[in-house]
Every structure is written in C-alpha cells, then in structure tokens.
PDB file of C-alpha atoms in Angstrom:
ATOM      1  CA  MET A   1      46.270 128.414  39.526  1.00  0.00           C
ATOM      2  CA  ILE A   2      46.337 131.507  41.732  1.00  0.00           C
ATOM      3  CA  ASP A   3      46.735 131.259  45.513  1.00  0.00           C
ATOM      4  CA  LEU A   4      45.541 134.321  47.450  1.00  0.00           C
ATOM      5  CA  HIS A   5      46.402 133.161  50.973  1.00  0.00           C
ATOM      6  CA  MET A   6      50.016 132.178  51.637  1.00  0.00           C
ATOM      7  CA  HIS A   7      52.373 132.894  54.533  1.00  0.00           C
ATOM      8  CA  ILE A   8      55.475 132.888  52.377  1.00  0.00           C
ATOM      9  CA  LEU A   9      57.338 136.026  53.495  1.00  0.00           C
ATOM     10  CA  PRO A  10      60.583 135.059  55.250  1.00  0.00           C
ATOM     11  CA  GLY A  11      60.548 135.614  59.004  1.00  0.00           C
ATOM     12  CA  ALA A  12      57.386 137.729  58.969  1.00  0.00           C
ATOM     13  CA  ASP A  13      55.065 135.538  61.047  1.00  0.00           C
ATOM     14  CA  ASP A  14      54.392 131.859  61.804  1.00  0.00           C
ATOM     15  CA  GLY A  15      54.923 130.951  58.136  1.00  0.00           C
ATOM     16  CA  ALA A  16      58.270 130.621  56.349  1.00  0.00           C
ATOM     17  CA  ARG A  17      61.033 130.954  58.936  1.00  0.00           C
ATOM     18  CA  ASP A  18      63.699 132.225  56.554  1.00  0.00           C
ATOM     19  CA  LEU A  19      64.411 132.948  52.906  1.00  0.00           C
ATOM     20  CA  GLU A  20      65.310 129.349  52.106  1.00  0.00           C
ATOM     21  CA  GLU A  21      61.942 128.091  53.370  1.00  0.00           C
ATOM     22  CA  SER A  22      60.217 130.808  51.342  1.00  0.00           C
ATOM     23  CA  LEU A  23      61.974 129.599  48.203  1.00  0.00           C
ATOM     24  CA  GLN A  24      61.071 125.981  48.952  1.00  0.00           C
ATOM     25  CA  MET A  25      57.429 126.995  49.305  1.00  0.00           C
ATOM     26  CA  ALA A  26      57.576 128.854  45.996  1.00  0.00           C
ATOM     27  CA  GLU A  27      59.110 125.859  44.234  1.00  0.00           C
ATOM     28  CA  ALA A  28      56.409 123.550  45.630  1.00  0.00           C
ATOM     29  CA  ALA A  29      53.681 125.936  44.488  1.00  0.00           C
ATOM     30  CA  VAL A  30      55.075 126.156  40.958  1.00  0.00           C
ATOM     31  CA  ARG A  31      55.486 122.377  40.699  1.00  0.00           C
ATOM     32  CA  ALA A  32      51.803 121.971  41.576  1.00  0.00           C
ATOM     33  CA  GLY A  33      50.725 124.445  38.879  1.00  0.00           C
ATOM     34  CA  THR A  34      50.447 127.748  40.754  1.00  0.00           C
ATOM     35  CA  SER A  35      51.575 130.721  38.680  1.00  0.00           C
ATOM     36  CA  ALA A  36      50.719 133.616  41.014  1.00  0.00           C
ATOM     37  CA  ALA A  37      50.218 134.060  44.747  1.00  0.00           C
ATOM     38  CA  ALA A  38      49.531 136.743  47.305  1.00  0.00           C
ATOM     39  CA  ALA A  39      51.991 136.996  50.177  1.00  0.00           C
ATOM     40  CA  THR A  40      49.648 137.384  53.143  1.00  0.00           C
ATOM     41  CA  PRO A  41      51.485 137.696  56.479  1.00  0.00           C
ATOM     42  CA  HIS A  42      49.395 138.214  59.578  1.00  0.00           C
ATOM     43  CA  GLY A  43      48.562 141.855  60.177  1.00  0.00           C
ATOM     44  CA  ASN A  44      46.924 143.892  62.916  1.00  0.00           C
ATOM     45  CA  LEU A  45      47.692 141.309  65.584  1.00  0.00           C
ATOM     46  CA  PRO A  46      48.794 142.556  69.006  1.00  0.00           C
ATOM     47  CA  GLY A  47      52.443 143.509  68.636  1.00  0.00           C
ATOM     48  CA  LEU A  48      52.103 144.197  64.905  1.00  0.00           C
ATOM     49  CA  ARG A  49      49.906 147.293  65.148  1.00  0.00           C
ATOM     50  CA  HIS A  50      52.598 149.823  64.331  1.00  0.00           C
ATOM     51  CA  ASN A  51      52.991 152.207  61.433  1.00  0.00           C
ATOM     52  CA  GLY A  52      56.043 150.469  59.992  1.00  0.00           C
ATOM     53  CA  TRP A  53      54.571 146.974  59.608  1.00  0.00           C
ATOM     54  CA  ALA A  54      53.368 147.434  56.015  1.00  0.00           C
ATOM     55  CA  GLU A  55      56.762 148.832  54.971  1.00  0.00           C
ATOM     56  CA  ASP A  56      58.535 145.931  56.681  1.00  0.00           C
ATOM     57  CA  CYS A  57      56.366 143.432  54.781  1.00  0.00           C
ATOM     58  CA  ARG A  58      57.111 145.203  51.509  1.00  0.00           C
ATOM     59  CA  ARG A  59      60.848 144.999  52.158  1.00  0.00           C
ATOM     60  CA  ARG A  60      60.597 141.282  52.843  1.00  0.00           C
ATOM     61  CA  LEU A  61      58.522 140.826  49.691  1.00  0.00           C
ATOM     62  CA  GLU A  62      61.071 142.646  47.537  1.00  0.00           C
ATOM     63  CA  THR A  63      63.881 140.517  48.988  1.00  0.00           C
ATOM     64  CA  LEU A  64      61.916 137.377  48.150  1.00  0.00           C
ATOM     65  CA  ARG A  65      61.096 138.575  44.635  1.00  0.00           C
ATOM     66  CA  GLN A  66      64.800 139.159  43.935  1.00  0.00           C
ATOM     67  CA  ALA A  67      65.669 135.695  45.235  1.00  0.00           C
ATOM     68  CA  LEU A  68      62.940 134.127  43.058  1.00  0.00           C
ATOM     69  CA  ALA A  69      64.390 135.841  40.005  1.00  0.00           C
ATOM     70  CA  GLU A  70      67.900 134.661  40.847  1.00  0.00           C
ATOM     71  CA  ARG A  71      66.678 131.059  41.274  1.00  0.00           C
ATOM     72  CA  GLU A  72      64.511 131.386  38.141  1.00  0.00           C
ATOM     73  CA  ILE A  73      61.405 130.324  40.072  1.00  0.00           C
ATOM     74  CA  ARG A  74      58.476 131.558  38.014  1.00  0.00           C
ATOM     75  CA  LEU A  75      56.019 132.510  40.718  1.00  0.00           C
ATOM     76  CA  ARG A  76      54.456 135.956  40.532  1.00  0.00           C
ATOM     77  CA  LEU A  77      54.084 137.349  44.047  1.00  0.00           C
ATOM     78  CA  VAL A  78      51.776 140.251  44.879  1.00  0.00           C
ATOM     79  CA  GLU A  79      51.199 142.180  48.068  1.00  0.00           C
ATOM     80  CA  GLY A  80      48.616 141.177  50.600  1.00  0.00           C
ATOM     81  CA  MET A  81      47.998 140.667  54.298  1.00  0.00           C
ATOM     82  CA  GLU A  82      45.783 138.463  56.452  1.00  0.00           C
ATOM     83  CA  ILE A  83      44.164 141.153  58.559  1.00  0.00           C
ATOM     84  CA  TYR A  84      42.877 140.387  62.026  1.00  0.00           C
ATOM     85  CA  ALA A  85      39.496 142.089  62.270  1.00  0.00           C
ATOM     86  CA  ASP A  86      39.023 144.469  65.117  1.00  0.00           C
ATOM     87  CA  GLY A  87      37.848 148.033  65.585  1.00  0.00           C
ATOM     88  CA  ASP A  88      40.525 149.850  63.605  1.00  0.00           C
ATOM     89  CA  VAL A  89      40.588 147.802  60.389  1.00  0.00           C
ATOM     90  CA  VAL A  90      38.857 150.408  58.225  1.00  0.00           C
ATOM     91  CA  GLU A  91      41.144 153.142  59.550  1.00  0.00           C
ATOM     92  CA  GLY A  92      44.185 150.945  58.959  1.00  0.00           C
ATOM     93  CA  LEU A  93      43.140 150.246  55.383  1.00  0.00           C
ATOM     94  CA  ASN A  94      42.355 153.878  54.663  1.00  0.00           C
ATOM     95  CA  THR A  95      45.750 155.027  55.927  1.00  0.00           C
ATOM     96  CA  GLY A  96      47.749 152.248  54.261  1.00  0.00           C
ATOM     97  CA  ARG A  97      48.863 150.672  57.534  1.00  0.00           C
ATOM     98  CA  LEU A  98      47.054 147.517  56.418  1.00  0.00           C
ATOM     99  CA  ILE A  99      47.434 146.044  52.930  1.00  0.00           C
ATOM    100  CA  THR A 100      44.727 144.807  50.572  1.00  0.00           C
ATOM    101  CA  LEU A 101      45.248 142.116  47.946  1.00  0.00           C
ATOM    102  CA  ASN A 102      47.320 143.611  45.116  1.00  0.00           C
ATOM    103  CA  HIS A 103      46.230 147.203  45.917  1.00  0.00           C
ATOM    104  CA  THR A 104      42.571 146.434  45.167  1.00  0.00           C
ATOM    105  CA  ARG A 105      39.478 146.993  47.316  1.00  0.00           C
ATOM    106  CA  TYR A 106      39.711 143.357  48.469  1.00  0.00           C
ATOM    107  CA  PRO A 107      41.209 142.907  51.969  1.00  0.00           C
ATOM    108  CA  LEU A 108      41.758 139.372  53.272  1.00  0.00           C
ATOM    109  CA  VAL A 109      40.220 139.344  56.764  1.00  0.00           C
ATOM    110  CA  GLU A 110      40.311 136.787  59.572  1.00  0.00           C
ATOM    111  CA  PHE A 111      38.681 136.490  62.987  1.00  0.00           C
ATOM    112  CA  ASP A 112      39.343 134.699  66.229  1.00  0.00           C
ATOM    113  CA  PHE A 113      38.128 131.123  65.870  1.00  0.00           C
ATOM    114  CA  GLU A 114      35.741 131.711  68.800  1.00  0.00           C
ATOM    115  CA  ALA A 115      34.224 134.875  67.289  1.00  0.00           C
ATOM    116  CA  GLU A 116      30.455 135.184  67.449  1.00  0.00           C
ATOM    117  CA  GLU A 117      28.322 135.349  64.311  1.00  0.00           C
ATOM    118  CA  GLU A 118      27.111 138.870  65.136  1.00  0.00           C
ATOM    119  CA  GLU A 119      30.659 140.183  65.556  1.00  0.00           C
ATOM    120  CA  ILE A 120      31.652 138.906  62.123  1.00  0.00           C
ATOM    121  CA  PHE A 121      28.481 140.382  60.616  1.00  0.00           C
ATOM    122  CA  CYS A 122      29.196 143.816  62.116  1.00  0.00           C
ATOM    123  CA  ARG A 123      32.848 143.911  61.040  1.00  0.00           C
ATOM    124  CA  MET A 124      32.015 142.793  57.506  1.00  0.00           C
ATOM    125  CA  ASN A 125      29.221 145.340  57.285  1.00  0.00           C
ATOM    126  CA  SER A 126      31.615 148.140  58.317  1.00  0.00           C
ATOM    127  CA  LEU A 127      34.096 147.152  55.612  1.00  0.00           C
ATOM    128  CA  LEU A 128      31.383 146.974  52.964  1.00  0.00           C
ATOM    129  CA  ALA A 129      30.012 150.360  54.011  1.00  0.00           C
ATOM    130  CA  ALA A 130      33.521 151.823  53.632  1.00  0.00           C
ATOM    131  CA  GLY A 131      33.711 150.605  50.034  1.00  0.00           C
ATOM    132  CA  TYR A 132      35.804 147.480  50.549  1.00  0.00           C
ATOM    133  CA  ARG A 133      34.981 143.950  49.367  1.00  0.00           C
ATOM    134  CA  PRO A 134      36.163 141.797  52.287  1.00  0.00           C
ATOM    135  CA  VAL A 135      37.476 138.319  51.576  1.00  0.00           C
ATOM    136  CA  LEU A 136      36.624 136.277  54.664  1.00  0.00           C
ATOM    137  CA  ALA A 137      39.441 133.811  55.364  1.00  0.00           C
ATOM    138  CA  HIS A 138      38.525 130.203  56.222  1.00  0.00           C
ATOM    139  CA  PRO A 139      35.078 130.743  57.827  1.00  0.00           C
ATOM    140  CA  GLU A 140      34.691 126.965  58.079  1.00  0.00           C
ATOM    141  CA  ARG A 141      37.223 127.066  60.936  1.00  0.00           C
ATOM    142  CA  TYR A 142      35.128 129.443  63.071  1.00  0.00           C
ATOM    143  CA  ARG A 143      33.138 127.745  65.795  1.00  0.00           C
ATOM    144  CA  CYS A 144      29.913 129.594  64.969  1.00  0.00           C
ATOM    145  CA  VAL A 145      30.087 128.313  61.379  1.00  0.00           C
ATOM    146  CA  SER A 146      30.896 124.718  62.256  1.00  0.00           C
ATOM    147  CA  TRP A 147      27.801 124.671  64.473  1.00  0.00           C
ATOM    148  CA  ASP A 148      25.526 126.603  62.113  1.00  0.00           C
ATOM    149  CA  PRO A 149      26.796 127.211  58.542  1.00  0.00           C
ATOM    150  CA  GLN A 150      23.622 129.158  57.769  1.00  0.00           C
ATOM    151  CA  CYS A 151      25.463 132.298  58.863  1.00  0.00           C
ATOM    152  CA  VAL A 152      27.807 131.977  55.869  1.00  0.00           C
ATOM    153  CA  TYR A 153      24.755 132.180  53.622  1.00  0.00           C
ATOM    154  CA  GLU A 154      23.829 135.491  55.254  1.00  0.00           C
ATOM    155  CA  TRP A 155      27.367 136.911  54.885  1.00  0.00           C
ATOM    156  CA  TYR A 156      27.458 135.815  51.250  1.00  0.00           C
ATOM    157  CA  ARG A 157      24.215 137.658  50.542  1.00  0.00           C
ATOM    158  CA  MET A 158      25.727 140.791  52.108  1.00  0.00           C
ATOM    159  CA  GLY A 159      28.502 140.708  49.510  1.00  0.00           C
ATOM    160  CA  VAL A 160      31.262 139.060  51.533  1.00  0.00           C
ATOM    161  CA  VAL A 161      33.707 136.987  49.448  1.00  0.00           C
ATOM    162  CA  ILE A 162      34.153 133.551  51.022  1.00  0.00           C
ATOM    163  CA  GLN A 163      37.591 131.863  50.962  1.00  0.00           C
ATOM    164  CA  VAL A 164      37.870 128.199  51.986  1.00  0.00           C
ATOM    165  CA  ASN A 165      41.158 126.565  53.001  1.00  0.00           C
ATOM    166  CA  LYS A 166      42.528 123.576  51.136  1.00  0.00           C
ATOM    167  CA  GLY A 167      43.397 121.887  54.453  1.00  0.00           C
ATOM    168  CA  SER A 168      39.798 122.128  55.613  1.00  0.00           C
ATOM    169  CA  LEU A 169      38.540 120.256  52.556  1.00  0.00           C
ATOM    170  CA  LEU A 170      41.255 117.626  52.975  1.00  0.00           C
ATOM    171  CA  GLY A 171      40.310 116.999  56.605  1.00  0.00           C
ATOM    172  CA  ARG A 172      43.460 118.481  58.152  1.00  0.00           C
ATOM    173  CA  PHE A 173      41.521 120.398  60.838  1.00  0.00           C
ATOM    174  CA  GLY A 174      39.072 117.692  61.875  1.00  0.00           C
ATOM    175  CA  ARG A 175      35.751 116.278  60.753  1.00  0.00           C
ATOM    176  CA  ARG A 176      33.571 119.186  61.879  1.00  0.00           C
ATOM    177  CA  VAL A 177      35.651 121.730  59.949  1.00  0.00           C
ATOM    178  CA  ARG A 178      35.683 119.479  56.891  1.00  0.00           C
ATOM    179  CA  ALA A 179      31.904 119.108  57.047  1.00  0.00           C
ATOM    180  CA  ALA A 180      31.489 122.888  57.269  1.00  0.00           C
ATOM    181  CA  ALA A 181      33.827 123.422  54.285  1.00  0.00           C
ATOM    182  CA  ASN A 182      31.915 120.879  52.208  1.00  0.00           C
ATOM    183  CA  ALA A 183      28.611 122.498  53.167  1.00  0.00           C
ATOM    184  CA  ILE A 184      29.894 125.902  52.048  1.00  0.00           C
ATOM    185  CA  LEU A 185      30.820 124.497  48.636  1.00  0.00           C
ATOM    186  CA  ARG A 186      27.627 122.456  48.249  1.00  0.00           C
ATOM    187  CA  HIS A 187      25.546 125.564  48.873  1.00  0.00           C
ATOM    188  CA  ARG A 188      27.565 127.575  46.303  1.00  0.00           C
ATOM    189  CA  LEU A 189      28.907 130.042  48.844  1.00  0.00           C
ATOM    190  CA  ALA A 190      32.659 129.807  48.197  1.00  0.00           C
ATOM    191  CA  ALA A 191      34.288 132.238  45.788  1.00  0.00           C
ATOM    192  CA  LEU A 192      37.806 130.841  46.084  1.00  0.00           C
ATOM    193  CA  VAL A 193      39.936 128.134  47.664  1.00  0.00           C
ATOM    194  CA  ALA A 194      43.463 128.903  48.873  1.00  0.00           C
ATOM    195  CA  SER A 195      46.281 127.011  50.554  1.00  0.00           C
ATOM    196  CA  ASP A 196      46.827 129.160  53.670  1.00  0.00           C
ATOM    197  CA  ALA A 197      50.304 127.647  53.406  1.00  0.00           C
ATOM    198  CA  HIS A 198      52.714 128.061  56.321  1.00  0.00           C
ATOM    199  CA  GLY A 199      55.718 126.026  55.247  1.00  0.00           C
ATOM    200  CA  PRO A 200      57.320 123.679  52.694  1.00  0.00           C
ATOM    201  CA  LEU A 201      56.581 120.468  54.649  1.00  0.00           C
ATOM    202  CA  TYR A 202      53.465 121.137  56.729  1.00  0.00           C
ATOM    203  CA  ARG A 203      50.443 123.090  55.453  1.00  0.00           C
ATOM    204  CA  THR A 204      52.183 123.378  52.104  1.00  0.00           C
ATOM    205  CA  PRO A 205      51.258 125.519  49.069  1.00  0.00           C
ATOM    206  CA  ASP A 206      50.609 122.458  46.884  1.00  0.00           C
ATOM    207  CA  LEU A 207      47.081 122.953  45.495  1.00  0.00           C
ATOM    208  CA  GLY A 208      47.164 119.888  43.250  1.00  0.00           C
ATOM    209  CA  GLU A 209      45.399 117.540  45.656  1.00  0.00           C
ATOM    210  CA  VAL A 210      42.576 119.918  46.432  1.00  0.00           C
ATOM    211  CA  ARG A 211      42.109 120.693  42.740  1.00  0.00           C
ATOM    212  CA  ARG A 212      41.491 116.998  42.100  1.00  0.00           C
ATOM    213  CA  LEU A 213      39.122 116.819  45.069  1.00  0.00           C
ATOM    214  CA  LEU A 214      37.107 119.787  43.800  1.00  0.00           C
ATOM    215  CA  ASP A 215      36.755 118.293  40.333  1.00  0.00           C
ATOM    216  CA  GLU A 216      35.773 114.869  41.657  1.00  0.00           C
ATOM    217  CA  ASN A 217      33.279 116.048  44.281  1.00  0.00           C
ATOM    218  CA  PHE A 218      31.850 119.257  42.850  1.00  0.00           C
ATOM    219  CA  GLY A 219      32.161 118.988  39.066  1.00  0.00           C
ATOM    220  CA  ASP A 220      34.684 119.906  36.382  1.00  0.00           C
ATOM    221  CA  GLY A 221      33.901 123.616  36.511  1.00  0.00           C
ATOM    222  CA  CYS A 222      34.583 123.995  40.227  1.00  0.00           C
ATOM    223  CA  SER A 223      38.380 124.164  40.358  1.00  0.00           C
ATOM    224  CA  PRO A 224      38.723 126.583  37.402  1.00  0.00           C
ATOM    225  CA  LEU A 225      36.281 128.947  39.122  1.00  0.00           C
ATOM    226  CA  LEU A 226      37.694 128.729  42.658  1.00  0.00           C
ATOM    227  CA  LEU A 227      41.408 128.353  41.867  1.00  0.00           C
ATOM    228  CA  GLU A 228      41.746 130.420  38.695  1.00  0.00           C
ATOM    229  CA  GLU A 229      38.929 132.694  37.533  1.00  0.00           C
ATOM    230  CA  ASN A 230      37.789 134.311  40.771  1.00  0.00           C
ATOM    231  CA  PRO A 231      41.300 134.730  42.221  1.00  0.00           C
ATOM    232  CA  ARG A 232      42.335 136.396  38.954  1.00  0.00           C
ATOM    233  CA  ARG A 233      39.348 138.728  39.098  1.00  0.00           C
ATOM    234  CA  ILE A 234      40.244 139.714  42.656  1.00  0.00           C
ATOM    235  CA  LEU A 235      43.841 140.524  41.705  1.00  0.00           C
ATOM    236  CA  GLU A 236      42.519 142.662  38.851  1.00  0.00           C
ATOM    237  CA  GLY A 237      40.036 144.438  41.138  1.00  0.00           C
ATOM    238  CA  ARG A 238      37.019 143.092  39.256  1.00  0.00           C
ATOM    239  CA  ASP A 239      33.847 141.547  40.636  1.00  0.00           C
ATOM    240  CA  VAL A 240      33.989 137.834  41.355  1.00  0.00           C
ATOM    241  CA  LEU A 241      31.561 135.509  39.626  1.00  0.00           C
ATOM    242  CA  TRP A 242      28.695 134.968  42.037  1.00  0.00           C
ATOM    243  CA  GLU A 243      26.493 131.895  41.947  1.00  0.00           C
ATOM    244  CA  GLU A 244      22.916 131.787  43.193  1.00  0.00           C
ATOM    245  CA  PRO A 245      23.338 130.291  46.680  1.00  0.00           C
ATOM    246  CA  ILE A 246      21.334 127.366  47.942  1.00  0.00           C
ATOM    247  CA  PRO A 247      19.643 128.200  51.281  1.00  0.00           C
ATOM    248  CA  PHE A 248      20.104 125.834  54.205  1.00  0.00           C
ATOM    249  CA  GLU A 249      17.062 123.942  55.386  1.00  0.00           C
TER     250      GLU A 249
END
C-alpha cells in the first residue's frame, strides 16, 4: 500500500514529536503492509509562511530517511506537504516555498473545517487553472460536505482528486463525518484513502483495518484502487483512474 498523507516528520508539526516517534510510525506502517508514504507536514499555516520552511522540512526528511536505513525499516518516504489553502498557494507552489507530492503537479490541499463550498470551489479552480491537480484532503470533515455532499460531486467533475481519511471511514470523527465519507465512496468520488497519521498510538499509520473495511463494504477492487493504484499514479505524476460518478438525488 501507499499512504500519501502522513505527519511523520519529527518535530515538524502536530504529528510525530521526535525521531523515535517517527520511527515507531514507520514500523507500524510497514507491519500493516505500507511500502511507501509521503511525509506531509502542515504548510502555509500562520507562523509557517516563511521562505525556509520547505528547506527545513527537507532536512527533517533526510534525517528520518537516514534513521530508517540504519534501523533497516523498509519504508520509502517521499516529499510532500499538507498545504493550507489561502490566497498565496499558487505563488507558493510556483516559487517552491510549498511542496507538491513527490515533485509532481499534485499538491495535497486542506481547508478550514468551517470553509464554505464556494471558497473551496474558487481555490481549487485557481490551482487547476495554474496547471496543478489538487488533491483535496479529507473533504468529509468539512462542515459544508457533511451537510451536503453534493458539492464533492461538483469538485470531482472539475478535476479535483478526492482523498478520504481512514479515521473518517472507521468512525473516529463522529457519525456525520463517517456518513459523508461513506457517501463519497458510494458515489465513486474518492480517488484515494490515506491515514492522515499523527502518531504511533493515536491516529496511527496502520491501513490494515481500513483496507478490510473497503473490501467488505465496497468490493474487492476498492482497496487496490484507493490504496495502491491511484496513489502510485500520483507519485509517478500520471493521471489517476477516474470512475463515472453517481450523482446525488
């Protein structure tokens, strides 16, 4: 499996607190069957909007890669960032201040959980117009989606890549979020599922449980598509496999 949303860099954000926790997260991911992951620390948040943030993340990533090699933990880590969407995202991407997934045209983008549908539409449209293929992180957790998941259908048709969190499908963020996540999958709108892991004990990188849930609830072909094929295509800079979406009534 390939996990494209993981807060594994040591001391970078609210994820792994230090190198030892990063290594524990990597070991848990490998035990569950994950072979590659994107290190996606929060970016563009207030206090992180400085020119040296990308370089700092790269230094932390290189330190972690060396430690993985020394421990013989076979997890391939690539660059990434969970980018908070505001007015300067395109400029930040164009200048290299913000990092896409594995140097592709795919940035992982998040919004405030209270963001309005129109705001998300406008930001996604700007990224698409600039030649990027935005991966929208955990839309099921946004209030506008939990009340009306039809908006995800519209973003999907624009060309936005939809990423659902494992914890949402497992009910870790409440019934309304879980219902929205299930609706996104039932209507064939999700391109990938990721852990959004923040630690070795809570919100972990273990994708095994959600893989079983996907296979049981959505068919045998679901987990290979959402946990392997599409994440691999994103890392390689190729188009994801799109399914014909089912409109909401």
